[in-house]
Amino acid sequence: MACLCSRVAPHGLWDPVTSTPGIRKVPSPNGPDAVAAVDITTRSFAGTATSAPEALLDWALGDTLRNKWDHPDRVKHVGWSMKVAIGTALRSGQRRAVFLGLDDNGEPGAAITVRLIPGKQNSSTFELWKYVKEMVCFCAGFPSFDTKNGMDGRMQAADDAIDNSHRKHAPTAHINVQLMAVAPEHQGNGMCSKLMRAVCLVADGQNLPAYLETSGEKNVAVYETFGFKTVERVTVRDPNDTKADTFDDFYAMLRAPSEGIDLI
C-alpha cells in the first residue's frame, strides 16, 4: 500500500476505475462530462413520477415541493447542490474524482463522486471553505433555499447528519463514496454495480475501508451486495420545528477491505 500521508494521491489510485470498460473519468470541471455528471445526479436525486428521489434530500425540500417532480424550484435546489458538490470534487486534486458510467452507445447514464480521505478528516470549516470557493469563484452562486417553509434549516440539518456520521464512523484513512446516482432512464441496467465494484477494487488495492451514507432500506440492500454494512441508523430532525416529522431512514455504512465479494 502506498503512503497515505503525502499531500498527493498514491500513484495510480483510481486505475481500477479508469481501466474498467464502460467507465470514463470526468477530466475537468469544465466541459460536457462535468455537465453530464451534474445533470445525472440532479435528475436522479430529484426523482420523477416513476423513480424515487434521494429520500433525505426530499425530506429537506419539504412539503411544498414533495411529489412536484417538474416544479422548477425542486430542480433548481437539487441542481445547485449537485453542481457545488461535483465542481468542488473536480477542483480538489487527485484525491477526489468523478466518474461516469456509460451505456452501450458510450453515453453517460450514471455518475459517482469519490474521494480518498488519507487520515484524520479536515475540519468542517476547511470543507466549508472549499464549497464557498466553488460558490464564489466558479459561478455556482449561493443557495436560495426557502426560509419561509424551513427548507434552509432542514438542508443544514441534513448536511450536519452527513458530516457527523462520517466523522464518527470513518475516523481513519478510507475511501468515501460521496455521491452515487443513476439517471432515471438507466436505472436497473447495472451501471451502479459497475461503478461501485470498481471503487471497491480501489479500496481493496489500498487495503482501506470504504464509507458511504444512503437513505432507504432499498438502497441499503443494494450496497450490502458490495460488502457494506450498516453501522448506524440516524434520525434527522427539523431544527426549526420540534413537532415536525423527523427523517428516520438515513444510514451510515462501512465496508472492510477485501470482504470476499466477487468484484470482477
Coordinates of N, CA and C in Angstrom, one line a residue, residues 11 26 92 95 97 101 115 125 146 150 179-180 254:
H11 N 0.2 7.0 -6.5 CA 0.2 6.9 -8.0 C -0.7 5.8 -8.4
V26 N -14.2 11.9 -15.4 CA -14.5 13.3 -15.8 C -13.2 14.1 -15.7
S92 N -10.4 19.7 -6.5 CA -9.8 19.4 -5.2 C -8.6 18.4 -5.3
R95 N -6.9 13.4 -5.1 CA -7.6 12.5 -4.1 C -9.1 12.4 -4.3
A97 N -12.3 12.4 -7.3 CA -12.6 12.1 -8.7 C -14.1 11.9 -8.9
G101 N -20.7 6.4 -15.6 CA -21.0 5.0 -16.2 C -21.6 5.2 -17.6
R115 N -13.7 10.0 -3.0 CA -12.5 10.7 -2.5 C -11.7 9.8 -1.6
T125 N -14.8 23.5 8.9 CA -14.6 24.8 8.4 C -13.8 24.7 7.1
D146 N -35.6 28.2 0.6 CA -36.7 28.9 1.1 C -36.7 28.9 2.6
G150 N -38.9 26.6 6.1 CA -37.9 25.9 6.9 C -36.9 25.1 6.1
L179 N -21.2 10.7 -3.7 CA -22.4 10.6 -4.5 C -22.4 9.4 -5.4
M180 N -23.6 8.8 -5.5 CA -23.8 7.7 -6.4 C -25.2 7.9 -7.0
L254 N -20.4 1.1 6.3 CA -18.9 0.9 6.2 C -18.6 -0.5 5.6

